PDB file of C-alpha atoms in Angstrom:
ATOM      1  CA  MET A 516       0.000   0.000   0.000  1.00  0.00           C
ATOM      2  CA  ASN A 517       1.508   3.333  -0.933  1.00  0.00           C
ATOM      3  CA  TRP A 518       1.566   6.382   1.313  1.00  0.00           C
ATOM      4  CA  GLN A 519      -1.184   8.195  -0.638  1.00  0.00           C
ATOM      5  CA  TRP A 520      -3.713   5.542   0.358  1.00  0.00           C
ATOM      6  CA  LEU A 521      -2.652   5.854   3.978  1.00  0.00           C
ATOM      7  CA  VAL A 522      -3.100   9.625   3.827  1.00  0.00           C
ATOM      8  CA  MET A 523      -6.569   9.227   2.274  1.00  0.00           C
ATOM      9  CA  LEU A 524      -7.583   6.653   4.886  1.00  0.00           C
ATOM     10  CA  GLY A 525      -6.320   8.869   7.685  1.00  0.00           C
ATOM     11  CA  ALA A 526      -8.119  11.920   6.295  1.00  0.00           C
ATOM     12  CA  GLY A 527     -11.340   9.910   5.942  1.00  0.00           C
ATOM     13  CA  GLY A 528     -11.079   8.699   9.524  1.00  0.00           C
ATOM     14  CA  ILE A 529     -10.506  12.208  10.816  1.00  0.00           C
ATOM     15  CA  ALA A 530     -13.435  13.536   8.758  1.00  0.00           C
ATOM     16  CA  ALA A 531     -15.727  10.794  10.111  1.00  0.00           C
ATOM     17  CA  PHE A 532     -14.652  11.537  13.688  1.00  0.00           C
ATOM     18  CA  LEU A 533     -15.225  15.286  13.266  1.00  0.00           C
ATOM     19  CA  PHE A 534     -18.634  14.722  11.643  1.00  0.00           C
ATOM     20  CA  ARG A 535     -19.724  12.435  14.495  1.00  0.00           C
ATOM     21  CA  ARG A 536     -18.413  14.797  17.164  1.00  0.00           C
ATOM     22  CA  TYR A 537     -19.624  18.131  15.806  1.00  0.00           C
ATOM     23  CA  VAL A 538     -22.511  17.352  13.457  1.00  0.00           C
ATOM     24  CA  GLY A 539     -24.298  14.116  14.260  1.00  0.00           C
ATOM     25  CA  PHE A 540     -24.668  10.382  13.828  1.00  0.00           C
ATOM     26  CA  VAL A 541     -27.186   7.712  12.848  1.00  0.00           C
ATOM     27  CA  ILE A 542     -28.534   5.180  15.321  1.00  0.00           C
ATOM     28  CA  ARG A 543     -31.075   2.348  14.996  1.00  0.00           C
ATOM     29  CA  VAL A 544     -33.847   1.918  17.576  1.00  0.00           C
ATOM     30  CA  HIS A 545     -33.657  -1.558  19.170  1.00  0.00           C
ATOM     31  CA  ALA A 546     -36.491  -1.470  21.701  1.00  0.00           C
ATOM     32  CA  HIS A 547     -40.152  -0.606  22.164  1.00  0.00           C
ATOM     33  CA  SER A 548     -39.790   1.891  25.018  1.00  0.00           C
ATOM     34  CA  MET A 549     -40.453   4.913  22.761  1.00  0.00           C
ATOM     35  CA  TRP A 550     -43.344   3.340  20.797  1.00  0.00           C
ATOM     36  CA  PRO A 551     -45.412   4.714  19.040  1.00  0.00           C
ATOM     37  CA  THR A 552     -43.209   7.798  18.593  1.00  0.00           C
ATOM     38  CA  LEU A 553     -40.305   5.589  17.479  1.00  0.00           C
ATOM     39  CA  ARG A 554     -40.477   1.993  16.285  1.00  0.00           C
ATOM     40  CA  SER A 555     -37.953  -0.792  16.732  1.00  0.00           C
ATOM     41  CA  GLY A 556     -35.705  -0.941  13.669  1.00  0.00           C
ATOM     42  CA  GLN A 557     -36.217   2.718  12.797  1.00  0.00           C
ATOM     43  CA  LEU A 558     -33.137   4.780  11.854  1.00  0.00           C
ATOM     44  CA  LEU A 559     -32.628   8.127  13.587  1.00  0.00           C
ATOM     45  CA  PHE A 560     -30.349  11.012  12.673  1.00  0.00           C
ATOM     46  CA  THR A 561     -29.110  12.481  15.905  1.00  0.00           C
ATOM     47  CA  ARG A 562     -27.607  15.967  16.192  1.00  0.00           C
ATOM     48  CA  SER A 563     -24.567  15.926  18.467  1.00  0.00           C
ATOM     49  CA  ILE A 564     -24.844  17.872  21.711  1.00  0.00           C
ATOM     50  CA  LEU A 565     -21.855  20.108  22.240  1.00  0.00           C
ATOM     51  CA  HIS A 566     -20.872  21.779  25.491  1.00  0.00           C
ATOM     52  CA  GLY A 567     -23.126  24.782  26.011  1.00  0.00           C
ATOM     53  CA  HIS A 568     -25.920  23.711  23.653  1.00  0.00           C
ATOM     54  CA  ARG A 569     -29.309  23.999  25.234  1.00  0.00           C
ATOM     55  CA  ILE A 570     -31.209  20.836  26.106  1.00  0.00           C
ATOM     56  CA  ARG A 571     -34.972  21.311  26.403  1.00  0.00           C
ATOM     57  CA  HIS A 572     -37.862  19.563  28.108  1.00  0.00           C
ATOM     58  CA  GLY A 573     -39.436  17.094  25.709  1.00  0.00           C
ATOM     59  CA  ASP A 574     -36.309  16.554  23.596  1.00  0.00           C
ATOM     60  CA  ILE A 575     -35.842  12.968  22.451  1.00  0.00           C
ATOM     61  CA  ALA A 576     -32.220  12.176  23.162  1.00  0.00           C
ATOM     62  CA  VAL A 577     -29.647   9.443  22.683  1.00  0.00           C
ATOM     63  CA  VAL A 578     -27.963   8.837  26.016  1.00  0.00           C
ATOM     64  CA  GLN A 579     -25.060   6.630  27.040  1.00  0.00           C
ATOM     65  CA  SER A 580     -26.592   4.714  29.941  1.00  0.00           C
ATOM     66  CA  ALA A 581     -24.005   3.773  32.555  1.00  0.00           C
ATOM     67  CA  GLU A 582     -26.512   1.436  34.175  1.00  0.00           C
ATOM     68  CA  LEU A 583     -27.390  -0.473  31.000  1.00  0.00           C
ATOM     69  CA  GLY A 584     -23.949  -0.167  29.396  1.00  0.00           C
ATOM     70  CA  GLN A 585     -25.419   0.930  26.066  1.00  0.00           C
ATOM     71  CA  ARG A 586     -26.960   3.831  24.193  1.00  0.00           C
ATOM     72  CA  VAL A 587     -30.646   4.377  24.842  1.00  0.00           C
ATOM     73  CA  VAL A 588     -33.252   6.683  23.312  1.00  0.00           C
ATOM     74  CA  LYS A 589     -35.504   8.471  25.818  1.00  0.00           C
ATOM     75  CA  ARG A 590     -37.472  11.689  26.265  1.00  0.00           C
ATOM     76  CA  ILE A 591     -35.976  14.351  28.569  1.00  0.00           C
ATOM     77  CA  LEU A 592     -38.714  15.344  31.012  1.00  0.00           C
ATOM     78  CA  GLY A 593     -36.735  16.714  33.934  1.00  0.00           C
ATOM     79  CA  LEU A 594     -33.845  19.187  33.997  1.00  0.00           C
ATOM     80  CA  PRO A 595     -31.788  20.504  36.941  1.00  0.00           C
ATOM     81  CA  GLY A 596     -34.008  21.898  39.701  1.00  0.00           C
ATOM     82  CA  ASP A 597     -37.241  20.348  38.398  1.00  0.00           C
ATOM     83  CA  ARG A 598     -39.582  18.683  40.884  1.00  0.00           C
ATOM     84  CA  LEU A 599     -41.438  15.782  39.265  1.00  0.00           C
ATOM     85  CA  VAL A 600     -44.418  13.798  40.539  1.00  0.00           C
ATOM     86  CA  LEU A 601     -45.674  10.774  38.616  1.00  0.00           C
ATOM     87  CA  ASP A 602     -48.885   8.949  39.455  1.00  0.00           C
ATOM     88  CA  SER A 603     -51.924   7.485  37.718  1.00  0.00           C
ATOM     89  CA  GLY A 604     -52.930  11.018  36.705  1.00  0.00           C
ATOM     90  CA  GLY A 605     -49.728  11.489  34.726  1.00  0.00           C
ATOM     91  CA  LEU A 606     -46.623  13.597  35.179  1.00  0.00           C
ATOM     92  CA  VAL A 607     -46.523  16.890  37.088  1.00  0.00           C
ATOM     93  CA  ARG A 608     -43.446  19.105  36.692  1.00  0.00           C
ATOM     94  CA  ASN A 609     -42.965  21.990  39.118  1.00  0.00           C
ATOM     95  CA  GLY A 610     -46.662  21.922  40.029  1.00  0.00           C
ATOM     96  CA  GLU A 611     -47.908  21.899  36.418  1.00  0.00           C
ATOM     97  CA  GLN A 612     -49.706  18.886  34.951  1.00  0.00           C
ATOM     98  CA  LEU A 613     -48.037  17.950  31.649  1.00  0.00           C
ATOM     99  CA  THR A 614     -50.014  17.102  28.544  1.00  0.00           C
ATOM    100  CA  GLU A 615     -48.280  14.076  27.035  1.00  0.00           C
ATOM    101  CA  PRO A 616     -50.237  12.903  23.968  1.00  0.00           C
ATOM    102  CA  TYR A 617     -47.303  10.677  22.960  1.00  0.00           C
ATOM    103  CA  VAL A 618     -47.579   8.465  26.078  1.00  0.00           C
ATOM    104  CA  VAL A 619     -49.136   5.022  25.749  1.00  0.00           C
ATOM    105  CA  HIS A 620     -49.423   2.367  28.416  1.00  0.00           C
ATOM    106  CA  ALA A 621     -48.624   4.687  31.308  1.00  0.00           C
ATOM    107  CA  GLY A 622     -48.018   1.761  33.652  1.00  0.00           C
ATOM    108  CA  ASP A 623     -48.480   1.902  37.398  1.00  0.00           C
ATOM    109  CA  THR A 624     -45.183   3.384  38.576  1.00  0.00           C
ATOM    110  CA  SER A 625     -45.489   6.377  40.858  1.00  0.00           C
ATOM    111  CA  GLY A 626     -42.986   8.531  42.679  1.00  0.00           C
ATOM    112  CA  SER A 627     -41.528  11.969  43.135  1.00  0.00           C
ATOM    113  CA  TRP A 628     -38.080  13.260  42.268  1.00  0.00           C
ATOM    114  CA  LEU A 629     -36.047  16.465  42.532  1.00  0.00           C
ATOM    115  CA  VAL A 630     -33.557  16.618  39.656  1.00  0.00           C
ATOM    116  CA  PRO A 631     -30.088  17.588  40.946  1.00  0.00           C
ATOM    117  CA  GLU A 632     -27.747  20.072  39.286  1.00  0.00           C
ATOM    118  CA  GLY A 633     -25.958  18.684  36.234  1.00  0.00           C
ATOM    119  CA  HIS A 634     -28.488  15.878  35.681  1.00  0.00           C
ATOM    120  CA  CYS A 635     -31.724  15.080  33.851  1.00  0.00           C
ATOM    121  CA  PHE A 636     -34.689  12.723  34.252  1.00  0.00           C
ATOM    122  CA  LEU A 637     -35.554  10.447  31.313  1.00  0.00           C
ATOM    123  CA  LEU A 638     -38.725   8.542  30.459  1.00  0.00           C
ATOM    124  CA  GLY A 639     -39.838   6.364  27.577  1.00  0.00           C
ATOM    125  CA  ASP A 640     -43.125   7.157  25.823  1.00  0.00           C
ATOM    126  CA  ASN A 641     -44.285   3.539  26.259  1.00  0.00           C
ATOM    127  CA  ARG A 642     -44.031   3.759  30.044  1.00  0.00           C
ATOM    128  CA  ALA A 643     -45.164   0.190  30.763  1.00  0.00           C
ATOM    129  CA  ALA A 644     -42.343  -1.225  28.583  1.00  0.00           C
ATOM    130  CA  SER A 645     -39.598   1.291  29.357  1.00  0.00           C
ATOM    131  CA  SER A 646     -36.526   0.915  31.535  1.00  0.00           C
ATOM    132  CA  ASP A 647     -35.845   4.529  32.457  1.00  0.00           C
ATOM    133  CA  SER A 648     -35.225   6.969  35.320  1.00  0.00           C
ATOM    134  CA  ARG A 649     -38.113   5.497  37.317  1.00  0.00           C
ATOM    135  CA  SER A 650     -36.471   2.094  37.653  1.00  0.00           C
ATOM    136  CA  TRP A 651     -32.726   2.739  37.319  1.00  0.00           C
ATOM    137  CA  LYS A 652     -30.549   2.563  40.444  1.00  0.00           C
ATOM    138  CA  GLN A 653     -29.383   6.082  39.621  1.00  0.00           C
ATOM    139  CA  SER A 654     -32.612   7.880  38.731  1.00  0.00           C
ATOM    140  CA  PHE A 655     -30.780  10.865  37.297  1.00  0.00           C
ATOM    141  CA  THR A 656     -28.547  10.856  34.231  1.00  0.00           C
ATOM    142  CA  PRO A 657     -25.576  13.244  34.011  1.00  0.00           C
ATOM    143  CA  LEU A 658     -26.080  15.843  31.284  1.00  0.00           C
ATOM    144  CA  GLU A 659     -22.665  14.831  29.903  1.00  0.00           C
ATOM    145  CA  ALA A 660     -24.122  11.395  29.076  1.00  0.00           C
ATOM    146  CA  ILE A 661     -26.445  12.961  26.487  1.00  0.00           C
ATOM    147  CA  LEU A 662     -24.829  12.195  23.127  1.00  0.00           C
ATOM    148  CA  GLY A 663     -27.343  13.880  20.870  1.00  0.00           C
ATOM    149  CA  ARG A 664     -30.849  15.085  20.151  1.00  0.00           C
ATOM    150  CA  VAL A 665     -32.986  13.183  17.626  1.00  0.00           C
ATOM    151  CA  ARG A 666     -33.578  15.424  14.604  1.00  0.00           C
ATOM    152  CA  ALA A 667     -34.936  13.121  11.883  1.00  0.00           C
ATOM    153  CA  ARG A 668     -36.500   9.663  11.604  1.00  0.00           C
ATOM    154  CA  ARG A 669     -36.637   7.157   8.792  1.00  0.00           C
ATOM    155  CA  LEU A 670     -38.485   3.824   8.662  1.00  0.00           C
TER     156      LEU A 670
END
């Protein structure tokens, strides 16, 4: 192999790394926890989250789960300082009942949480089939674990 091929391979690798880090990446959904919003097998284009970019309530995010040892796709419903209460009536954030038309199979989990600084609270839309902040040993996910925000979907 001559040196020109090595240079081209190296440049391609660097370009791929920079694209992934600063632009985004594609991920395939492998579970039913976000159904019907997202379906298993669906491809997602995810916009990378860079330091200082704003994360908003309701964003669908790809997160590196320390507990599960893999990337997961969940909805961000709690940000630092938020007080959350979940019961059969749904989710209340900071005293305000949320309208969540995307939720199916709410399940029977209830609880209350105060999201600490530097963390977020994540839930799946298919609550009865979702492993998320309600059931994880560490209910709160560090903001640094958010890899990206879902921007586009393809079947």
